[in-house]
Short mmCIF file of C-alpha atoms in Angstrom, two decimals:
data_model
loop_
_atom_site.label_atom_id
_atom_site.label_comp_id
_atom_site.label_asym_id
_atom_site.label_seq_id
_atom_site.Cartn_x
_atom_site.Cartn_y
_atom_site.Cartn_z
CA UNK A 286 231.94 77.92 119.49
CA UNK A 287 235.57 78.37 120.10
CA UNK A 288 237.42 77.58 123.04
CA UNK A 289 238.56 79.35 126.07
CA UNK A 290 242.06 77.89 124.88
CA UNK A 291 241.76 78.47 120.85
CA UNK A 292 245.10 79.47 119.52
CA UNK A 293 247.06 77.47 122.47
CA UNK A 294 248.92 74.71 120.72
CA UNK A 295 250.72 71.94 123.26
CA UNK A 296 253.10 69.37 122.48
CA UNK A 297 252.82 66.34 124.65
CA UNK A 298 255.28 63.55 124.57
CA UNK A 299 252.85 61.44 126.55
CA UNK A 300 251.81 57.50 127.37
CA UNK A 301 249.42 55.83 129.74
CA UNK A 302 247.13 57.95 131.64
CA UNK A 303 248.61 61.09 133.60
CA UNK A 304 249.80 63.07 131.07
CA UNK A 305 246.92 62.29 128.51
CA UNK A 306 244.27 62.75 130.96
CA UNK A 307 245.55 66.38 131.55
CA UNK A 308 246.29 67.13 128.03
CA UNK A 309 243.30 66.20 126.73
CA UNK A 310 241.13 68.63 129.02
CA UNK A 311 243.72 71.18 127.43
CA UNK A 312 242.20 70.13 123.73
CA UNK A 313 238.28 69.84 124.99
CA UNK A 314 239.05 73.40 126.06
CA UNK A 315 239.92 74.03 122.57
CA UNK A 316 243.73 73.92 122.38
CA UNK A 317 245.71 72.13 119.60
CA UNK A 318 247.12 68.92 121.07
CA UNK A 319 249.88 67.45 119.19
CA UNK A 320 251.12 63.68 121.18
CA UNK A 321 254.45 63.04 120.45
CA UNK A 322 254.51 59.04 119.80
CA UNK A 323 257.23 56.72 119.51
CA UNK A 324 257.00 55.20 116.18
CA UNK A 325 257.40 51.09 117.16
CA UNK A 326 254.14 51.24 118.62
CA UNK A 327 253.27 54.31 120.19
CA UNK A 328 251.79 55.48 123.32
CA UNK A 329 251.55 51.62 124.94
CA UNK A 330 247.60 52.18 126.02
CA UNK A 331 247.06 52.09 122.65
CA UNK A 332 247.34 48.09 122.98
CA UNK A 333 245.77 47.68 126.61
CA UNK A 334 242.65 45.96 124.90
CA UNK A 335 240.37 46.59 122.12
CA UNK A 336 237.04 47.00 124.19
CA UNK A 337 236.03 50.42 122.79
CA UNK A 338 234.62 49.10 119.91
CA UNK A 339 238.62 48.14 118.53
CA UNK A 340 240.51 50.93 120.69
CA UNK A 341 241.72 50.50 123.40
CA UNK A 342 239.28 52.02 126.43
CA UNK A 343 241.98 53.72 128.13
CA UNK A 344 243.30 55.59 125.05
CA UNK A 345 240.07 56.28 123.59
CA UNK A 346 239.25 57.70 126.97
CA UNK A 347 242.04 60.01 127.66
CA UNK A 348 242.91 60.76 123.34
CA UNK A 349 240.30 62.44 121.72
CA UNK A 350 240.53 66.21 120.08
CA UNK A 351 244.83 65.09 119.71
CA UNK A 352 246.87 64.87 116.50
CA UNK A 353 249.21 62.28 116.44
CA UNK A 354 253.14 62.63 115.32
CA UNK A 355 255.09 60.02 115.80
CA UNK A 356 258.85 60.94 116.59
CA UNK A 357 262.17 59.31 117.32
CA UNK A 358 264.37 61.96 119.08
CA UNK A 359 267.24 59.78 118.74
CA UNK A 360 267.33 59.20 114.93
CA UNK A 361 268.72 61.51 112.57
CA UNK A 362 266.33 64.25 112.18
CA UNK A 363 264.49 64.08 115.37
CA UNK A 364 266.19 66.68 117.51
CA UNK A 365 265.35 69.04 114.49
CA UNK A 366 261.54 67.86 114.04
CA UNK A 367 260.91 68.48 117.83
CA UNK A 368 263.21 71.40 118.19
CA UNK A 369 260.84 73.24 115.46
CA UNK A 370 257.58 71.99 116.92
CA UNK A 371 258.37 73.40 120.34
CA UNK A 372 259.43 76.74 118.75
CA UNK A 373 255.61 77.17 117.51
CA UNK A 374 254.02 75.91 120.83
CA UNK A 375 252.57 77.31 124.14
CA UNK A 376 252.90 74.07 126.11
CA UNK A 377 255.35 71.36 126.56
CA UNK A 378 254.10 68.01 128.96
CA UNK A 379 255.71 65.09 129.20
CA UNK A 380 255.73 62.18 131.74
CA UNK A 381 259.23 60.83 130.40
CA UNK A 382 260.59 58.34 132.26
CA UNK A 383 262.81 59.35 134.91
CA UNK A 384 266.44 61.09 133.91
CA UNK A 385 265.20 61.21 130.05
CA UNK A 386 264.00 64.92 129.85
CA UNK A 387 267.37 66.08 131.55
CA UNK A 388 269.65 63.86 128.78
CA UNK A 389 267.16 64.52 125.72
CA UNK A 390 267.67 68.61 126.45
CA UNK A 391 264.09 68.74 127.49
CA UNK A 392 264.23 69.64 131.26
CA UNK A 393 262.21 73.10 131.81
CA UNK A 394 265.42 74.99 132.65
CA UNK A 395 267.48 74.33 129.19
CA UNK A 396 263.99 74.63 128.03
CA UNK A 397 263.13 77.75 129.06
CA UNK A 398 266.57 79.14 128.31
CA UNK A 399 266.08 78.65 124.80
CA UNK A 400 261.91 79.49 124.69
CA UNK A 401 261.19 81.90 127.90
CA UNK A 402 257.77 81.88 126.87
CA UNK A 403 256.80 78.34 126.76
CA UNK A 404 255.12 76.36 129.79
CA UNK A 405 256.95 73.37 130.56
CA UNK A 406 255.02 70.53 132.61
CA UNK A 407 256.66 67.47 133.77
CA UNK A 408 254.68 64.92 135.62
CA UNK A 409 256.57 62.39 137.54
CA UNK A 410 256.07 59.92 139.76
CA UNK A 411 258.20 61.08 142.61
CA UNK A 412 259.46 64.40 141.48
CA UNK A 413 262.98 65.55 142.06
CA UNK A 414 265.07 66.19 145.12
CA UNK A 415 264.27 62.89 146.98
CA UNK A 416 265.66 59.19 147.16
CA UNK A 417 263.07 57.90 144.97
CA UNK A 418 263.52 60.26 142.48
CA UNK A 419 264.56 57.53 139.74
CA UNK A 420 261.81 54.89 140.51
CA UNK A 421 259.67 54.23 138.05
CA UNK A 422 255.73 55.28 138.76
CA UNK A 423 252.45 53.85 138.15
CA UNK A 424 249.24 54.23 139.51
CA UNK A 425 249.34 50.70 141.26
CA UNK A 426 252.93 51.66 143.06
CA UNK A 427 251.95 55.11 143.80
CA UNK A 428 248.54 54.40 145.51
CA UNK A 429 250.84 51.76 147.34
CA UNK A 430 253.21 54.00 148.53
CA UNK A 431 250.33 57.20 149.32
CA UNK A 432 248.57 54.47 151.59
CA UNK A 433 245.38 54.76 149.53
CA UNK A 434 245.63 50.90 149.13
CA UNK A 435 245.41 50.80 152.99
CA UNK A 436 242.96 53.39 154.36
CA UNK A 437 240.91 51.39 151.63
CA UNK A 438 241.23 47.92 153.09
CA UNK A 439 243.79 47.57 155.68
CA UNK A 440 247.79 47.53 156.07
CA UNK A 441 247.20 43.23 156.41
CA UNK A 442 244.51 43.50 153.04
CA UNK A 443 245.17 46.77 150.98
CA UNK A 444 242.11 47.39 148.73
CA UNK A 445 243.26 49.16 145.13
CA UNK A 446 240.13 51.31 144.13
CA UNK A 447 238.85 50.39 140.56
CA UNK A 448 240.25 53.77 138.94
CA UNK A 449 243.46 55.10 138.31
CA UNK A 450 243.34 57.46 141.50
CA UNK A 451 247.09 58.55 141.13
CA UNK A 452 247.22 59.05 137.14
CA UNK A 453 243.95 61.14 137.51
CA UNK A 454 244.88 62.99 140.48
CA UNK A 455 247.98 63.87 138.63
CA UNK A 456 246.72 64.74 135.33
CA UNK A 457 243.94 67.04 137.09
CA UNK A 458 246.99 69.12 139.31
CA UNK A 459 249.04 69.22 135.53
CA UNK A 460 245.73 70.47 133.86
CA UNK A 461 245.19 73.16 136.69
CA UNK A 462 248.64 74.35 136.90
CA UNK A 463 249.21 74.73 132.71
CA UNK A 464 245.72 76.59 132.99
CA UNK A 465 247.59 78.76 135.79
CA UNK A 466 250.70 79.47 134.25
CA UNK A 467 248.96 80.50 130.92
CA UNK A 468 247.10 82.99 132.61
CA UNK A 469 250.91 84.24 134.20
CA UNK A 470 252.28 84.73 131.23
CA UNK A 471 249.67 86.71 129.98
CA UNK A 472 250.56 89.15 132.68
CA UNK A 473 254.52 88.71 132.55
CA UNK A 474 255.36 87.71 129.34
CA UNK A 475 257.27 85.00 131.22
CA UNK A 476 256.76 80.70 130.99
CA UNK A 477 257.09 78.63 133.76
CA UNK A 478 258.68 75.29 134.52
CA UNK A 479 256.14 73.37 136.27
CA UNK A 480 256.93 69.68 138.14
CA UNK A 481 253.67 67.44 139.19
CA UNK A 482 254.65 64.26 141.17
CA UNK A 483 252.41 61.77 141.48
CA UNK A 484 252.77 61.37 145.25
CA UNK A 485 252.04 64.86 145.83
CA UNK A 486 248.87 64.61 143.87
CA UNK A 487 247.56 61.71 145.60
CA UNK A 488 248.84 62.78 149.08
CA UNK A 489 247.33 66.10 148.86
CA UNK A 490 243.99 63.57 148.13
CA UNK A 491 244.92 62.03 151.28
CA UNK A 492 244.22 64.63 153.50
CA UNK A 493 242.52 64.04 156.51
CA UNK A 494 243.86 60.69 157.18
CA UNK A 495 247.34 62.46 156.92
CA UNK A 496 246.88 65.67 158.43
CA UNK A 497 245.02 63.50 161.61
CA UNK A 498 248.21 61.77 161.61
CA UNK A 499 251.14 64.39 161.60
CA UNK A 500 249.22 65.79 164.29
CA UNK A 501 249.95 62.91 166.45
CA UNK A 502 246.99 60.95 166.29
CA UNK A 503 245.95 57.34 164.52
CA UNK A 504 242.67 58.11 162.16
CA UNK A 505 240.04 56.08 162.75
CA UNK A 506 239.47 54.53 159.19
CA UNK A 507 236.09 52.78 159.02
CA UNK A 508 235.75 50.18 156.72
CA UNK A 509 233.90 49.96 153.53
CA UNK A 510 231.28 52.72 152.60
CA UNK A 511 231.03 54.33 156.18
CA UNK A 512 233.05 57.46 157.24
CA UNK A 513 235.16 57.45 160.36
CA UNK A 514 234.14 60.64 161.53
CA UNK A 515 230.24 60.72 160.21
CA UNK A 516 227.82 59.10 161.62
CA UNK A 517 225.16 57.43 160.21
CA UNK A 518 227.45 56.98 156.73
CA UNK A 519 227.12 53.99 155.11
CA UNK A 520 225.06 51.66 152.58
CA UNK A 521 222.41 50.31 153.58
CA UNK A 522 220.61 47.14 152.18
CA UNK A 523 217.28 47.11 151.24
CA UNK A 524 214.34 44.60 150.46
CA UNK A 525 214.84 43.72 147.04
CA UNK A 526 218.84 43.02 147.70
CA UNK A 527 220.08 46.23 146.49
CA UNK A 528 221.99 49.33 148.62
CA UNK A 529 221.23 52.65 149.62
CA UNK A 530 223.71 54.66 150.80
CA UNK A 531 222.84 57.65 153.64
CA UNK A 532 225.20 60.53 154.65
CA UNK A 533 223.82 62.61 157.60
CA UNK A 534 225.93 65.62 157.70
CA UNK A 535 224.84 67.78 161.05
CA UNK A 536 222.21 67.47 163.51
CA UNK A 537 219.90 69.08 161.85
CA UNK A 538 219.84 66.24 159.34
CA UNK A 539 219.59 63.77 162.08
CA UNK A 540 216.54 65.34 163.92
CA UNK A 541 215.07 64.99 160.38
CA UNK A 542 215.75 61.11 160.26
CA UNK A 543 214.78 60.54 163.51
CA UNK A 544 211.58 62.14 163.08
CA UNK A 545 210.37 61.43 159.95
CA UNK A 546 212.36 58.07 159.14
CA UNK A 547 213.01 56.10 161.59
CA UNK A 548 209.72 57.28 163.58
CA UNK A 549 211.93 57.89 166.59
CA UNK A 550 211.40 61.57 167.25
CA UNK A 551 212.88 60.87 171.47
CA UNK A 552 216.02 59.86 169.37
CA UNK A 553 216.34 63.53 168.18
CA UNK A 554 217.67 65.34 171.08
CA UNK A 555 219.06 61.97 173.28
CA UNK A 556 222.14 63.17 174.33
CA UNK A 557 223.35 59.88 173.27
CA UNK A 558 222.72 60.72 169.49
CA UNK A 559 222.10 64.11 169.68
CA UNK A 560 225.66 65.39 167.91
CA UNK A 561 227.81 63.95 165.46
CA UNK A 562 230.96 62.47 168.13
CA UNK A 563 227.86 61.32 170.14
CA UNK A 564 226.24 59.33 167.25
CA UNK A 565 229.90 57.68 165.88
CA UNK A 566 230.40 56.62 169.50
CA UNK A 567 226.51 54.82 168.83
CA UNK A 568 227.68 53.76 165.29
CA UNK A 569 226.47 50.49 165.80
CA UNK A 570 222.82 51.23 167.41
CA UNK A 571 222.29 53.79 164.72
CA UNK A 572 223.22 51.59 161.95
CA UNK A 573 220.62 48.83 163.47
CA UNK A 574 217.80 51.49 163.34
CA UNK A 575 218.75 52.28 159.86
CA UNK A 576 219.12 48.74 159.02
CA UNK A 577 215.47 47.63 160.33
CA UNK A 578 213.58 50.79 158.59
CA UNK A 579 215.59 50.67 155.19
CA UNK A 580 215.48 47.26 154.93
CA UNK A 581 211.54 46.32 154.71
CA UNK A 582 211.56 48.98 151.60
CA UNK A 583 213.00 48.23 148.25
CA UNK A 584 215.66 50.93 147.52
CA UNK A 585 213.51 53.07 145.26
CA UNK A 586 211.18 53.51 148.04
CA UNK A 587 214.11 54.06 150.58
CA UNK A 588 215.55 56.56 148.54
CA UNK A 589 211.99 58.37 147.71
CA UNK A 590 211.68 58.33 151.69
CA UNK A 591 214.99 59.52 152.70
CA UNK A 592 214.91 62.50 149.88
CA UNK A 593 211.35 63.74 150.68
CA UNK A 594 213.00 64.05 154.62
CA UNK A 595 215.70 66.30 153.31
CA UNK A 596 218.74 63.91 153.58
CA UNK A 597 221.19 63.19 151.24
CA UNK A 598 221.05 59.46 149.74
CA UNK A 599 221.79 57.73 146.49
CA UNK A 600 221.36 53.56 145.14
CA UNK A 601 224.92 51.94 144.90
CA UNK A 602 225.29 51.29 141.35
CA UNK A 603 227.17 49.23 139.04
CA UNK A 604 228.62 50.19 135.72
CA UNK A 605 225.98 49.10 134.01
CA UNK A 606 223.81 51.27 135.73
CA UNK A 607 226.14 54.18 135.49
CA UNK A 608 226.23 53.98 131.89
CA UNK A 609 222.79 54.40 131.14
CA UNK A 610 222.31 56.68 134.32
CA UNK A 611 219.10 58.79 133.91
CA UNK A 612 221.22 61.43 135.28
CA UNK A 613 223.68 61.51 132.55
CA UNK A 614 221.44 60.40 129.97
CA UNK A 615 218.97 63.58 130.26
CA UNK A 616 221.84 65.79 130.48
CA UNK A 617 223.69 64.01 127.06
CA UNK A 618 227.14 63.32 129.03
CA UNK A 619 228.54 61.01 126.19
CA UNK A 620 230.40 62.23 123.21
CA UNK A 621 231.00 60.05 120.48
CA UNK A 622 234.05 60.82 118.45
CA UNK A 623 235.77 58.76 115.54
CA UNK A 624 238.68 56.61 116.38
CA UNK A 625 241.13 54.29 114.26
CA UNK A 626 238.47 51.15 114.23
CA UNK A 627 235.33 53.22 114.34
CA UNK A 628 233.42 55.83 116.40
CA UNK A 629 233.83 55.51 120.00
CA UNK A 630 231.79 56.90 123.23
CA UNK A 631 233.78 58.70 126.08
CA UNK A 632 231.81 60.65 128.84
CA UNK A 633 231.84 64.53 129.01
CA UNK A 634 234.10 65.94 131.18
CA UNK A 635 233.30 68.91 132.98
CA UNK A 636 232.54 71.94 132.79
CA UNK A 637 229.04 72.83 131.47
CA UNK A 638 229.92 75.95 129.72
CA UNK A 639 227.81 78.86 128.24
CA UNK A 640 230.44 80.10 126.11
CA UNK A 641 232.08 76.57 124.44
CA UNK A 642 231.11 73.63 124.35
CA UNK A 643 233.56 69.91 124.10
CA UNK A 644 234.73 69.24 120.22
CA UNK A 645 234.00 66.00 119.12
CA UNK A 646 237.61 65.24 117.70
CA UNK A 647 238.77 62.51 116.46
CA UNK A 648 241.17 59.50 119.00
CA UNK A 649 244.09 59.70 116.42
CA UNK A 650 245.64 56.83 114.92
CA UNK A 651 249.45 55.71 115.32
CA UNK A 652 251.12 58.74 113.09
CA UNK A 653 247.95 59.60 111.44
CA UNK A 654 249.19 63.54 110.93
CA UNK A 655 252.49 63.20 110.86
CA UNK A 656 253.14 64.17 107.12
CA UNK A 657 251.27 66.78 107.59
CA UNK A 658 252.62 68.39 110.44
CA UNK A 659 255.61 68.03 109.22
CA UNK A 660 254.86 70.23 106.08
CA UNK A 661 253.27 72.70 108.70
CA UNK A 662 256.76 73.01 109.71
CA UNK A 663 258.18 73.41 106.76
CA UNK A 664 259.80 70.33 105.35
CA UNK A 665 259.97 69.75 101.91
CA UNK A 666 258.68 66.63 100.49
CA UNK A 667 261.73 65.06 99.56
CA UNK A 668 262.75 66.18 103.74
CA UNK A 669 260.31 64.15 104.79
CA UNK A 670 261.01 60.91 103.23
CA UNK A 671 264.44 61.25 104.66
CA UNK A 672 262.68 61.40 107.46
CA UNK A 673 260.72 58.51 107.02
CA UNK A 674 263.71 56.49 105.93
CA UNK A 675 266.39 57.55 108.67
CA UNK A 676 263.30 55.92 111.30
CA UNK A 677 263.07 59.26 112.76
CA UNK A 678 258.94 59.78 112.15
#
């Protein structure tokens, strides 16, 4: 089945995660991805490690269904190469460094002035019209600077969560808007120039804490696995060492785990638990309830317990687990695709879809289509060994 985006071809001059991450939803939705790649090395996740089976897990991750080209810009030949690649595409993304895209002609205005039709997306870490506009970004200094290093630990012990929060965050908002400004132009007849800053991504993901904040207040930001404002919200250990965590959304939900869990139905309607500010206030009473009924179970019992009362609970997993999830595993969320030192697995992304489903493309290696996509654009043979020897591809 073909693709909601079949016949969309985007150019990406792309590294690390951001940018990849949102151009390769574009190509599991069926568009032509070609990544732009320096040739002394290429897009630097490439070398990150070798723990997906050879490739690097980051690249393998964020890479599959692309073609690879690799491109000087600055060598003889380059401008042309690139100028004739974005005359035949839909979508331009890059996450240049900062102050390239304007020098190298490749800024959505001067873009746009030449190609009104294409869709120009820059993702940045800072965007444009700011002091920091000419920092350099990665996830580490941009969950830094969004505070999501501090409302996970604290401002004395900031706590970095395990992904790349700002990279996805901004490849998700780059994927979205592209999708959006497609669908524009197929009304107008008109591109767009589109700007995604990291920092907006993640501080639109910041949310509450922020918008409890510009309102004058100081969020309450409980530590760990509970929830500042929920109450009880937390994980919970069990008998055979492992964790369960519990979210009770409403009073309704807590009548139904005072009743049939912790065998407390007088808790149900105490005024002192009855509603949600009541029961954070008694945070630390309800967690000791909790605690005493959750912890002579093992958590496959606990959970079997909690979900036959209604209430929303899950086992705190490790990666491991997650892998191998029975979850996943029923519903065949891995795709294996080949890659440069041999086939690779990289989880399904969503959307279940009833009209396409993900194509198992290749992870490209370093230049691997670069001849050919430069006879696609109609160099001669004896062109592109000039090519080749001037150090432009």
């Amino acid at each position: 089945m073909s693709g909601p985006l079949d016949g969309v071809t985007v150019v990406s001059m792309e590294q690390a995660v951001s940018a990849p991450y949102a151009t390769r939803q574009l190509a599991d939705m069926g568009a032509r991805v070609v990544k732009v790649e320096r040739p002394d090395g290429g897009d630097f996740a490439r070398h990150f490690d070798t723990a997906a089976n050879g490739t690097g897990a980051h690249f393998a991750w964020v890479n599959r269904n692309k073609e690879s080209l690799t491109l000087d810009v600055k060598a003889p030949g380059g401008t042309e190469v690139l100028g004739r690649l974005l005359d035949r595409a839909d979508v331009f993304v890059h996450n240049l460094v900062p102050g390239a895209a304007p020098r190298l002609g490749l800024d959505g205005a001067t873009l746009l002035a030449a190609r009104p039709r294409l869709v120009v997306c820059e993702i940045s870490g800072y965007g444009t019209g700011g002091p920091f506009d000419e920092r350099k970004a990665y996830d580490l200094l941009l969950q830094a600077e969004a505070g999501i290093a501090t409302v996970t630990g604290s401002l004395e012990q900031p706590v970095k969560p395990g992904i790349a929060v700002a990279d996805i965050a901004a490849g998700m908002f780059a994927c979205s808007s592209v999708l959006a400004a497609l669908v524009q132009r197929g009304r107008t007849g008109e591109g767009s120039a589109l700007e995604v800053s990291m920092l907006d991504a993640v501080a639109d993901w910041m949310g509450y804490p922020l918008t409890v904040r510009k309102h004058g207040a100081e969020p309450a930001l409980a530590r760990g696995m509970s929830h500042p404002a929920i109450s009880p919200y937390d994980a919970y250990p069990t008998a055979d060492g492992r964790l369960v965590a519990l979210s009770v959304q409403n009073d309704r939900e807590w009548r139904k785990l005072a009743s049939l869990v912790l065998r407390r139905p007088e808790l149900a309607d105490d005024p002192a638990y009855a509603t949600n500010p009541a029961r954070v206030a008694s945070r630390p009473a309800i967690d000791a309830l909790v605690r005493e009924v959750l912890g002579g179970l093992d958590a496959d019992a606990a959970v079997a317990l909690l979900h036959e009362a209604g209430l929303g609970c899950a086992i705190v997993r490790s990666v491991g687990e997650v892998v191998d999830h029975p979850q996943l595993t029923a519903r065949d969320r891995w795709l294996q695709v080949p890659a440069p030192a041999g086939p690779v697995w990289t989880p399904l992304a969503p959307p279940v879809a009833s009209t396409w489903s993900t194509p198992a493309g290749a992870v490209p290696g370093l230049g691997e289509h670069t001849d050919a996509i430069l006879a696609e654009l109609g160099f001669g043979a004896a062109d592109i060994t000039r090519l080749h020897d001037a150090g432009a591809v």
